[in-house]
Amino acid sequence: MKNTVIVAGVIALSSWGFAAQGQNRHTVFKDAAGNATTYIAHYDAVFRGTHKSIYDKKHNTRTLVPLPAAEFAQEKARTAQRILWTQNLGRPFPPFVATTYAGQRISSAELQGKVLVLNFWFVGCSTCEMEMPELNDVYATYHGHPDVVFLSLVRSKPAVVTSFLAATPFHYPVASLTPELLTQLKPPAFPTNVVVDKSGQYSFESVGGGVGGVGLLKRAIAQALR
């Protein structure tokens, strides 16, 4: 089993290793030019595999430096080994109904013949937040595609989510992960990304994040559409 901890009946995954190593709430994050930036923008570059994060303990700073292609391939392979889950592959995805904050009703009964792309998260999950910019790119790629439906399920209070989204754009349609949906869908941790194929079966599931992780999701969506 993956390196997880059971909390209140839900497997809660700690933030990705480097996010907790050699930094604290006073750490200053910098871009490749040495300018101050947000930790989300900083780690977005790391997750995409264009840069790596170097920690300066003396000054409590993290700065981006280019990541060579060979290192990116190695890191992506490590990420795949760590985050890809196979337990549910080929199994039917549980039936559900969710209503987004915008009032859109999404029902599994109406998704036959479509690819469903799901994201599970909560406000305060640093790994969830780090992958959002790249998930926005995935959404932009397939938004409007007649056979692709996106849904993000968040396990946080609506007021907290609304405040967070006002400051941090996330383009997936967002709905609350209610106790009922939590029981029905059983996400193993946060973040979890799932692709459900046109026949209603799991075709991809990742738990956690890392270098190249969203790239694995992109590939899974393309494969599900074939």
Short mmCIF file of C-alpha atoms in Angstrom, two decimals:
data_model
loop_
_atom_site.label_atom_id
_atom_site.label_comp_id
_atom_site.label_asym_id
_atom_site.label_seq_id
_atom_site.Cartn_x
_atom_site.Cartn_y
_atom_site.Cartn_z
CA MET A 1 0.00 0.00 0.00
CA LYS A 2 1.08 3.57 -0.58
CA ASN A 3 2.67 5.58 2.22
CA THR A 4 -0.53 7.01 3.68
CA VAL A 5 -2.11 7.63 7.07
CA ILE A 6 -5.76 6.92 7.90
CA VAL A 7 -7.48 9.96 9.38
CA ALA A 8 -11.18 9.95 10.30
CA GLY A 9 -11.89 7.13 7.89
CA VAL A 10 -10.18 8.90 4.98
CA ILE A 11 -6.64 8.21 3.83
CA ALA A 12 -4.88 11.57 4.04
CA LEU A 13 -1.71 11.95 2.04
CA SER A 14 0.92 14.32 3.33
CA SER A 15 2.24 17.03 1.02
CA TRP A 16 4.87 16.02 -1.48
CA GLY A 17 8.26 15.49 0.16
CA PHE A 18 10.18 18.49 -1.08
CA ALA A 19 7.37 20.84 -0.12
CA ALA A 20 8.03 20.14 3.55
CA GLN A 21 11.81 19.80 3.45
CA GLY A 22 13.97 22.79 4.31
CA GLN A 23 11.25 25.42 4.36
CA ASN A 24 8.71 27.00 6.68
CA ARG A 25 6.08 29.71 6.62
CA HIS A 26 8.80 32.36 6.44
CA THR A 27 10.51 30.85 3.39
CA VAL A 28 10.81 33.22 0.43
CA PHE A 29 10.11 31.64 -2.94
CA LYS A 30 11.86 32.95 -6.02
CA ASP A 31 11.55 32.40 -9.75
CA ALA A 32 14.42 31.56 -12.09
CA ALA A 33 15.36 35.24 -12.35
CA GLY A 34 15.64 35.55 -8.58
CA ASN A 35 12.44 37.55 -8.15
CA ALA A 36 10.03 36.79 -5.32
CA THR A 37 7.02 34.75 -6.34
CA THR A 38 4.28 32.66 -4.74
CA TYR A 39 4.89 29.12 -3.63
CA ILE A 40 2.18 27.95 -6.05
CA ALA A 41 3.90 29.60 -9.02
CA HIS A 42 7.27 28.33 -7.77
CA TYR A 43 6.18 24.72 -7.50
CA ASP A 44 4.11 24.92 -10.67
CA ALA A 45 7.43 25.18 -12.55
CA VAL A 46 8.76 22.25 -10.54
CA PHE A 47 5.70 20.09 -11.21
CA ARG A 48 5.90 20.87 -14.92
CA GLY A 49 9.50 19.67 -14.95
CA THR A 50 10.99 22.84 -16.39
CA HIS A 51 12.87 23.73 -13.18
CA LYS A 52 13.96 22.32 -9.86
CA SER A 53 13.79 24.02 -6.48
CA ILE A 54 17.05 24.80 -4.66
CA TYR A 55 16.92 25.64 -0.96
CA ASP A 56 19.27 28.17 0.62
CA LYS A 57 19.17 27.42 4.34
CA LYS A 58 21.17 30.51 5.33
CA HIS A 59 18.70 32.91 3.72
CA ASN A 60 15.64 30.62 3.97
CA THR A 61 14.90 30.96 0.27
CA ARG A 62 13.96 28.61 -2.55
CA THR A 63 15.05 29.50 -6.07
CA LEU A 64 14.25 27.87 -9.40
CA VAL A 65 17.03 26.56 -11.63
CA PRO A 66 16.54 24.82 -15.00
CA LEU A 67 15.95 21.07 -14.85
CA PRO A 68 17.88 19.09 -17.48
CA ALA A 69 15.78 16.81 -19.68
CA ALA A 70 17.49 13.67 -18.37
CA GLU A 71 16.69 14.63 -14.78
CA PHE A 72 13.10 15.39 -15.73
CA ALA A 73 12.70 11.91 -17.21
CA GLN A 74 14.07 10.37 -14.01
CA GLU A 75 11.85 12.48 -11.76
CA LYS A 76 8.77 11.75 -13.87
CA ALA A 77 9.45 8.01 -13.60
CA ARG A 78 9.76 8.34 -9.81
CA THR A 79 6.51 10.29 -9.69
CA ALA A 80 4.68 7.66 -11.72
CA GLN A 81 5.94 4.93 -9.42
CA ARG A 82 4.78 6.85 -6.37
CA ILE A 83 1.38 8.27 -7.39
CA LEU A 84 -0.20 5.83 -9.88
CA TRP A 85 -2.77 3.50 -8.33
CA THR A 86 -3.95 0.36 -10.05
CA GLN A 87 -6.41 -1.11 -7.53
CA ASN A 88 -9.49 0.24 -9.28
CA LEU A 89 -8.42 0.15 -12.93
CA GLY A 90 -11.06 -1.54 -15.06
CA ARG A 91 -13.67 -1.38 -12.31
CA PRO A 92 -16.96 0.52 -12.69
CA PHE A 93 -16.84 4.02 -11.22
CA PRO A 94 -19.51 4.42 -8.50
CA PRO A 95 -22.76 6.14 -9.49
CA PHE A 96 -23.12 9.69 -8.18
CA VAL A 97 -24.87 13.02 -8.58
CA ALA A 98 -23.15 16.33 -7.80
CA THR A 99 -24.19 19.95 -8.16
CA THR A 100 -21.45 22.51 -8.76
CA TYR A 101 -21.20 25.91 -7.12
CA ALA A 102 -22.46 27.35 -10.43
CA GLY A 103 -25.59 25.19 -10.24
CA GLN A 104 -24.59 22.61 -12.87
CA ARG A 105 -25.91 19.13 -12.13
CA ILE A 106 -23.52 16.32 -13.07
CA SER A 107 -24.88 12.77 -12.92
CA SER A 108 -22.96 9.62 -13.74
CA ALA A 109 -26.12 8.25 -15.34
CA GLU A 110 -25.82 10.92 -18.03
CA LEU A 111 -22.11 10.38 -18.77
CA GLN A 112 -22.29 7.17 -20.78
CA GLY A 113 -20.04 7.59 -23.82
CA LYS A 114 -18.14 10.49 -22.26
CA VAL A 115 -14.80 10.73 -20.46
CA LEU A 116 -15.02 12.04 -16.90
CA VAL A 117 -11.98 13.83 -15.42
CA LEU A 118 -12.22 14.14 -11.63
CA ASN A 119 -10.10 15.99 -9.10
CA PHE A 120 -10.42 15.63 -5.31
CA TRP A 121 -8.87 18.29 -3.05
CA PHE A 122 -9.29 20.54 -0.03
CA VAL A 123 -8.25 24.09 0.80
CA GLY A 124 -4.91 24.05 2.59
CA CYS A 125 -3.63 20.96 0.77
CA SER A 126 -0.37 22.35 -0.61
CA THR A 127 0.10 19.60 -3.20
CA CYS A 128 -3.47 20.15 -4.42
CA GLU A 129 -2.76 23.85 -4.88
CA MET A 130 0.62 23.29 -6.57
CA GLU A 131 -0.91 21.28 -9.40
CA MET A 132 -3.83 23.66 -10.06
CA PRO A 133 -2.11 25.88 -12.66
CA GLU A 134 -1.26 22.84 -14.77
CA LEU A 135 -4.72 21.34 -14.24
CA ASN A 136 -6.08 24.62 -15.58
CA ASP A 137 -4.06 23.99 -18.74
CA VAL A 138 -5.59 20.52 -19.04
CA TYR A 139 -9.03 22.03 -18.67
CA ALA A 140 -8.27 24.65 -21.32
CA THR A 141 -7.15 21.93 -23.72
CA TYR A 142 -10.37 19.92 -23.47
CA HIS A 143 -12.91 22.55 -22.44
CA GLY A 144 -15.70 22.42 -24.96
CA HIS A 145 -14.82 18.91 -26.14
CA PRO A 146 -18.18 17.12 -26.51
CA ASP A 147 -16.85 13.91 -24.96
CA VAL A 148 -14.99 15.28 -21.93
CA VAL A 149 -16.57 16.32 -18.62
CA PHE A 150 -14.56 17.88 -15.78
CA LEU A 151 -15.52 17.89 -12.11
CA SER A 152 -13.62 18.96 -9.01
CA LEU A 153 -14.86 17.80 -5.61
CA VAL A 154 -13.59 19.81 -2.65
CA ARG A 155 -13.73 18.77 0.99
CA SER A 156 -13.88 22.23 2.56
CA LYS A 157 -16.65 24.58 3.67
CA PRO A 158 -18.21 26.55 0.80
CA ALA A 159 -17.29 29.93 2.30
CA VAL A 160 -13.66 28.83 2.60
CA VAL A 161 -13.66 27.53 -0.98
CA THR A 162 -15.24 30.69 -2.36
CA SER A 163 -12.61 32.83 -0.65
CA PHE A 164 -9.80 30.59 -1.89
CA LEU A 165 -11.02 30.56 -5.50
CA ALA A 166 -11.30 34.33 -5.51
CA ALA A 167 -7.54 34.51 -4.96
CA THR A 168 -6.46 31.31 -6.74
CA PRO A 169 -8.21 30.59 -10.04
CA PHE A 170 -9.16 26.96 -10.61
CA HIS A 171 -11.15 26.39 -13.78
CA TYR A 172 -12.66 22.95 -13.17
CA PRO A 173 -16.36 23.05 -12.26
CA VAL A 174 -16.26 22.78 -8.44
CA ALA A 175 -18.72 20.96 -6.19
CA SER A 176 -18.64 20.12 -2.50
CA LEU A 177 -17.43 16.67 -1.53
CA THR A 178 -20.38 16.04 0.74
CA PRO A 179 -20.39 13.21 3.31
CA GLU A 180 -22.62 11.26 0.92
CA LEU A 181 -20.24 11.69 -2.02
CA LEU A 182 -17.26 10.92 0.21
CA THR A 183 -18.90 7.62 1.16
CA GLN A 184 -19.88 6.83 -2.42
CA LEU A 185 -16.65 7.73 -4.21
CA LYS A 186 -14.07 7.01 -1.49
CA PRO A 187 -11.11 9.09 -2.71
CA PRO A 188 -8.03 7.45 -1.14
CA ALA A 189 -6.26 10.77 -0.41
CA PHE A 190 -5.88 14.37 -1.48
CA PRO A 191 -5.18 15.25 -4.17
CA THR A 192 -6.59 12.40 -6.21
CA ASN A 193 -7.08 12.62 -9.98
CA VAL A 194 -9.28 10.10 -11.78
CA VAL A 195 -10.17 9.46 -15.41
CA VAL A 196 -13.35 7.46 -16.06
CA ASP A 197 -13.55 6.08 -19.59
CA LYS A 198 -16.52 6.09 -21.97
CA SER A 199 -17.77 2.78 -20.58
CA GLY A 200 -17.87 4.15 -17.02
CA GLN A 201 -14.76 2.38 -15.74
CA TYR A 202 -11.66 3.67 -13.98
CA SER A 203 -8.92 4.11 -16.59
CA PHE A 204 -6.56 6.26 -14.50
CA GLU A 205 -6.09 7.11 -10.83
CA SER A 206 -3.28 9.08 -9.23
CA VAL A 207 -2.85 9.91 -5.55
CA GLY A 208 -0.57 12.79 -4.63
CA GLY A 209 1.55 14.80 -7.02
CA GLY A 210 5.03 15.44 -8.26
CA VAL A 211 7.22 16.22 -11.24
CA GLY A 212 5.37 15.27 -14.41
CA GLY A 213 2.31 14.05 -12.54
CA VAL A 214 -0.21 16.13 -14.48
CA GLY A 215 1.49 15.01 -17.69
CA LEU A 216 0.45 11.47 -16.79
CA LEU A 217 -3.13 12.70 -16.45
CA LYS A 218 -2.97 14.39 -19.86
CA ARG A 219 -1.81 11.16 -21.46
CA ALA A 220 -4.60 9.22 -19.75
CA ILE A 221 -7.27 11.57 -21.07
CA ALA A 222 -5.94 11.27 -24.61
CA GLN A 223 -5.93 7.48 -24.32
CA ALA A 224 -9.49 7.40 -22.95
CA LEU A 225 -10.70 9.39 -25.95
CA ARG A 226 -9.34 6.96 -28.53
#
